PDB file of C-alpha atoms in Angstrom:
ATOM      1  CA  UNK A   1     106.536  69.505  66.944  1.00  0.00           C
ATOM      2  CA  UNK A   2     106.687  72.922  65.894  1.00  0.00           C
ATOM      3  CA  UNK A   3     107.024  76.689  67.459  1.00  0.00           C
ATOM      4  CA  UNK A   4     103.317  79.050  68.136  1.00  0.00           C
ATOM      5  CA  UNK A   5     105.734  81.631  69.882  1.00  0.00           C
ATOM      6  CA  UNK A   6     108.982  82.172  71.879  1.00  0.00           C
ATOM      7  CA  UNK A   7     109.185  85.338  74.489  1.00  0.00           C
ATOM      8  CA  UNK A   8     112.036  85.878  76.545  1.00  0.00           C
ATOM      9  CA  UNK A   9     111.420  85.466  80.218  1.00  0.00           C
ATOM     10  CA  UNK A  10     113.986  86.917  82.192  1.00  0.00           C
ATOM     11  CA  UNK A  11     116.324  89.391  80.278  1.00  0.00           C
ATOM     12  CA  UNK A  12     118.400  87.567  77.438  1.00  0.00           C
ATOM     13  CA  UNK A  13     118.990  84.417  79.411  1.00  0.00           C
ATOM     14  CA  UNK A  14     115.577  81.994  79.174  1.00  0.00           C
ATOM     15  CA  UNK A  15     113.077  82.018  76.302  1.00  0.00           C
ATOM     16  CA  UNK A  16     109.614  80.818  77.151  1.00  0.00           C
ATOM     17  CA  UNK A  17     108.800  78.835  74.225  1.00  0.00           C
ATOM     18  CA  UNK A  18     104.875  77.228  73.378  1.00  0.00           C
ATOM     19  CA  UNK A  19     104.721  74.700  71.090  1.00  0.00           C
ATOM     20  CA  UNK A  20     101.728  74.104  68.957  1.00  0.00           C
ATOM     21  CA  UNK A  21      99.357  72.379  70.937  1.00  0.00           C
ATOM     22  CA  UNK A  22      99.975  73.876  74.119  1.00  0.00           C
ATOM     23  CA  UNK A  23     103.060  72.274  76.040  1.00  0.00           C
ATOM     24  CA  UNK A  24     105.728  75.119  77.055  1.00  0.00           C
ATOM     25  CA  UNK A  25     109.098  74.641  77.977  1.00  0.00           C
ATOM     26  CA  UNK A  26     111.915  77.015  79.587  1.00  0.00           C
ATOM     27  CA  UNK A  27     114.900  77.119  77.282  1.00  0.00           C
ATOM     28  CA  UNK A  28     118.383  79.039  78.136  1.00  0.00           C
ATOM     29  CA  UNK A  29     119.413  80.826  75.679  1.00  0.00           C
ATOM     30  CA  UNK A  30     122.834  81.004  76.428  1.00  0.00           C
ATOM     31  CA  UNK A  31     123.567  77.115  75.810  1.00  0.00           C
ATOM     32  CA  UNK A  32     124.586  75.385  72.577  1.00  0.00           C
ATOM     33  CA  UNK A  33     121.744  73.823  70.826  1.00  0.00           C
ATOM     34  CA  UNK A  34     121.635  69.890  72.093  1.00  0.00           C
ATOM     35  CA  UNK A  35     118.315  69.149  72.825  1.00  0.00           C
ATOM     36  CA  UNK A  36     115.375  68.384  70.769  1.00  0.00           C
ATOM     37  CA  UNK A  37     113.153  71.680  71.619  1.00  0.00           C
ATOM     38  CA  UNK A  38     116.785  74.011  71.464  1.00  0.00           C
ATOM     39  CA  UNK A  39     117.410  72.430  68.134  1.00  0.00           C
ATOM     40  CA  UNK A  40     113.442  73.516  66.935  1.00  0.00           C
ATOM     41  CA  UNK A  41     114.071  76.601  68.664  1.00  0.00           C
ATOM     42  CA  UNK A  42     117.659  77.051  66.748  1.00  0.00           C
ATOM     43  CA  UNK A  43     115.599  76.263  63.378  1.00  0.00           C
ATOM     44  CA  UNK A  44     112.668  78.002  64.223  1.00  0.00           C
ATOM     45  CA  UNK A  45     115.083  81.242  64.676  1.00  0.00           C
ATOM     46  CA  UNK A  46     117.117  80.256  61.447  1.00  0.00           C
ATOM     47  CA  UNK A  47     113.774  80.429  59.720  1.00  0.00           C
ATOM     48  CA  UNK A  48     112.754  84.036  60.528  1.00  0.00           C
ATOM     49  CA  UNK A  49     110.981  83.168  63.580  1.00  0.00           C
ATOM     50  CA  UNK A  50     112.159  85.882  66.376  1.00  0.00           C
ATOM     51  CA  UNK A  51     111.917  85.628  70.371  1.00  0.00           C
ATOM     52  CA  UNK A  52     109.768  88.279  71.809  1.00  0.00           C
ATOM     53  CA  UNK A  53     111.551  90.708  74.181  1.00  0.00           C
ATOM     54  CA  UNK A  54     111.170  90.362  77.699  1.00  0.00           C
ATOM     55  CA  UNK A  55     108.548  92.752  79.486  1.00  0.00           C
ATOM     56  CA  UNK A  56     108.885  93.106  82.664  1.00  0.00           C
ATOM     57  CA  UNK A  57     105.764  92.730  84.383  1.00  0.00           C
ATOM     58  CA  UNK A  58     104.732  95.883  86.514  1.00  0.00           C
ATOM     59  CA  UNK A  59     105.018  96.394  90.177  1.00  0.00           C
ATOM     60  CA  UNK A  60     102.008  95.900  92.094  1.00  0.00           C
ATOM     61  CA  UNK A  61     100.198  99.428  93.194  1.00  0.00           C
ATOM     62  CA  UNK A  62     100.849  99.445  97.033  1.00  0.00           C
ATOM     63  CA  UNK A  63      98.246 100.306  99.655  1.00  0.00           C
ATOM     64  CA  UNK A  64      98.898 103.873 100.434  1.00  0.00           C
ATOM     65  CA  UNK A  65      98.373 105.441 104.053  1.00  0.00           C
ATOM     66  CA  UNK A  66      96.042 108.472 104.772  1.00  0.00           C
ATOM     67  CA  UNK A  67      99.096 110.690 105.432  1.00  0.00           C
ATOM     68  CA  UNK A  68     100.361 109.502 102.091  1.00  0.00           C
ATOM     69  CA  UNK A  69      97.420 110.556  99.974  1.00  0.00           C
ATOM     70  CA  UNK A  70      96.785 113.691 101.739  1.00  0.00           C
ATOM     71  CA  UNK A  71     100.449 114.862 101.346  1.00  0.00           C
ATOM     72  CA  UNK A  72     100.195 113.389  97.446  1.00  0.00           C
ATOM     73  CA  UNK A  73      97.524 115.612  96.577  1.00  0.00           C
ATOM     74  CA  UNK A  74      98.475 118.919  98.467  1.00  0.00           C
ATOM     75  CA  UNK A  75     101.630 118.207  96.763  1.00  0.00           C
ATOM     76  CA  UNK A  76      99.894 117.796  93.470  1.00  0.00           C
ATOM     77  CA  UNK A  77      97.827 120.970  93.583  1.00  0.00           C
ATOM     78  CA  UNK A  78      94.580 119.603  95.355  1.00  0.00           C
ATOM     79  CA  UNK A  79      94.288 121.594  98.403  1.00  0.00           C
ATOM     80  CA  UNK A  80      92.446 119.374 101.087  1.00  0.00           C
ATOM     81  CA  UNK A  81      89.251 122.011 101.185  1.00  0.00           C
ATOM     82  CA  UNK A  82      88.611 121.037  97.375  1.00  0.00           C
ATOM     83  CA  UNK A  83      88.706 117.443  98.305  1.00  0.00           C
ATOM     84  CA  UNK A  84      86.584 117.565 101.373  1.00  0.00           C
ATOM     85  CA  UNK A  85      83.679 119.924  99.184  1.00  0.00           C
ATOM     86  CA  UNK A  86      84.340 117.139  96.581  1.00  0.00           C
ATOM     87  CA  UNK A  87      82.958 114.717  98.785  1.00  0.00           C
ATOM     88  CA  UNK A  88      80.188 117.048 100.575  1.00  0.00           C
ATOM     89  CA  UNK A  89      78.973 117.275  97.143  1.00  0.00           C
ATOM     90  CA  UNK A  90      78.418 113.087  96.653  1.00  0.00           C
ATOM     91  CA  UNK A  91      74.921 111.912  96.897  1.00  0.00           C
ATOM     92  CA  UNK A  92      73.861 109.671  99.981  1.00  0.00           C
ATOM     93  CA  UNK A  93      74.689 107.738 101.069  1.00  0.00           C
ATOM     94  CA  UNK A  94      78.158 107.824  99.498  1.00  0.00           C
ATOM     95  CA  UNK A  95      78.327 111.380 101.299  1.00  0.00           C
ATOM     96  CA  UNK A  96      78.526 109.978 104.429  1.00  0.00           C
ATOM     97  CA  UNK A  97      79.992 106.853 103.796  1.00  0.00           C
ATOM     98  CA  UNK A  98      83.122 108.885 101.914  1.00  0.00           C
ATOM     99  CA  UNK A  99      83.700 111.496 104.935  1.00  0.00           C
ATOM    100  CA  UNK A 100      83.358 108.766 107.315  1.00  0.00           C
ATOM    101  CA  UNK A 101      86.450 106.783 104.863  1.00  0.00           C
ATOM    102  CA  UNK A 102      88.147 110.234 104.612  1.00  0.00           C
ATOM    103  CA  UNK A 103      88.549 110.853 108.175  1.00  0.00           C
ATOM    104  CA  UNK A 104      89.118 107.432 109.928  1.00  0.00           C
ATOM    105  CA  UNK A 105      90.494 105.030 107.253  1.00  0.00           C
ATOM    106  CA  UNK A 106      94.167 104.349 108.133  1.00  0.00           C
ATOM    107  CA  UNK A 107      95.089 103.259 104.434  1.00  0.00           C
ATOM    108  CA  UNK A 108      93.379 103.109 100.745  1.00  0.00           C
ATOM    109  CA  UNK A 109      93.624 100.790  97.961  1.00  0.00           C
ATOM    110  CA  UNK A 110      94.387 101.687  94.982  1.00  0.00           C
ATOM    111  CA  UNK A 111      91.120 101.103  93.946  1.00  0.00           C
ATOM    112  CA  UNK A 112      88.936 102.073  97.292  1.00  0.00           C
ATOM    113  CA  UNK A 113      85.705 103.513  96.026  1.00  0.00           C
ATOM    114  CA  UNK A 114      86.396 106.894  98.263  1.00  0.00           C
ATOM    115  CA  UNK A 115      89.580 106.980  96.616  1.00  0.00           C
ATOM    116  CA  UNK A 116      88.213 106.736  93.040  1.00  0.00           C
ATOM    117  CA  UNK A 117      85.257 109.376  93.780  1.00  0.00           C
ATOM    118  CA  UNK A 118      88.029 111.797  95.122  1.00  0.00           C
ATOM    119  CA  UNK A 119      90.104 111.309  92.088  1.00  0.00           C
ATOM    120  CA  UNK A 120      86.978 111.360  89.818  1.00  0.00           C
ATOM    121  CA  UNK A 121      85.751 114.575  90.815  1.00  0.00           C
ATOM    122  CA  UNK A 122      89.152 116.362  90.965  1.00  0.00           C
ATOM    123  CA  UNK A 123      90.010 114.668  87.489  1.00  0.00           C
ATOM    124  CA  UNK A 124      92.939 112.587  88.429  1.00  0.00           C
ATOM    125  CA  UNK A 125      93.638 111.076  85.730  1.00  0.00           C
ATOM    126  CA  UNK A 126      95.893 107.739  86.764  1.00  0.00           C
ATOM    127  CA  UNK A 127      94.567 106.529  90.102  1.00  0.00           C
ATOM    128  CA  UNK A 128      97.196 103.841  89.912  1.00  0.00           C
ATOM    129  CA  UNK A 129     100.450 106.166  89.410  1.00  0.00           C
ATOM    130  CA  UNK A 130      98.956 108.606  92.063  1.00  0.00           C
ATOM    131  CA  UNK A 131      99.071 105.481  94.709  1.00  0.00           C
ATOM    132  CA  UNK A 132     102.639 104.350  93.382  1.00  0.00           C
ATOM    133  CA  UNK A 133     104.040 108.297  93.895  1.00  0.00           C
ATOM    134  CA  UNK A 134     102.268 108.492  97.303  1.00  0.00           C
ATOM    135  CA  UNK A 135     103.872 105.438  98.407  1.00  0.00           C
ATOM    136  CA  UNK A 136     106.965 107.245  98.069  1.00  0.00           C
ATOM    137  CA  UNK A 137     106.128 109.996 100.268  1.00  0.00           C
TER     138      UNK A 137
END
């Protein structure tokens, strides 16, 4: 039985560890070597082999509300008069599909296609880190 990677899955404490072959096991760190996969772990690490650090995975991008994305971008230096000739400038029938969006929809998605023509034809660069900061508003 032998080690294709170890990566630690929750701070220092647990070390996800796949064996060749496929079969992965949960493994805390913090306890004395007794069992079969700790000892291969315990050798595995004696022999150069080093656990991954743990990445925490990234938060979700919330739904963000129209109030939200209006303040974001007024906030952010995109007067609402550039986005509204931003979307009078979309061919049909995105046009009217887009003002229709703009003016009723309660809340956008990260990735709602009136939301990424708006922040494709400003420039906004990170559609996802827009949402996240406008969620804080």
């Amino acid at each position: 039985m032998k080690i294709s990677s170890a990566t630690f899955a929750a701070e220092q404490a647990y070390a996800l560890v796949t064996m060749e072959g496929g079969e992965v096991f949960i493994v805390d760190t913090t306890l004395p070597p007794d069992e079969q996969v700790r000892r291969i772990l315990a050798d595995w690490l004696a022999a150069g082999g080093e656990i991954a650090p743990y990445v925490a995975p990234e938060a979700p991008i919330p739904n963000i509300t129209q109030r939200q994305l209006r303040l974001w971008l007024v906030r952010n230096g995109y007067p609402l008069a550039t986005v509204e000739t931003a979307l009078d400038n979309l061919p049909e029938p995105g046009r009217s599909e887009a003002l229709i969006e703009w003016d009723c929809a309660s809340e956008f998605k990260p990735d709602h296609p009136t939301l990424l023509d708006v922040a494709a034809v400003l420039g906004i660069p990170d559609v996802a880190q827009a949402a996240r900061e406008a969620a804080l508003i």
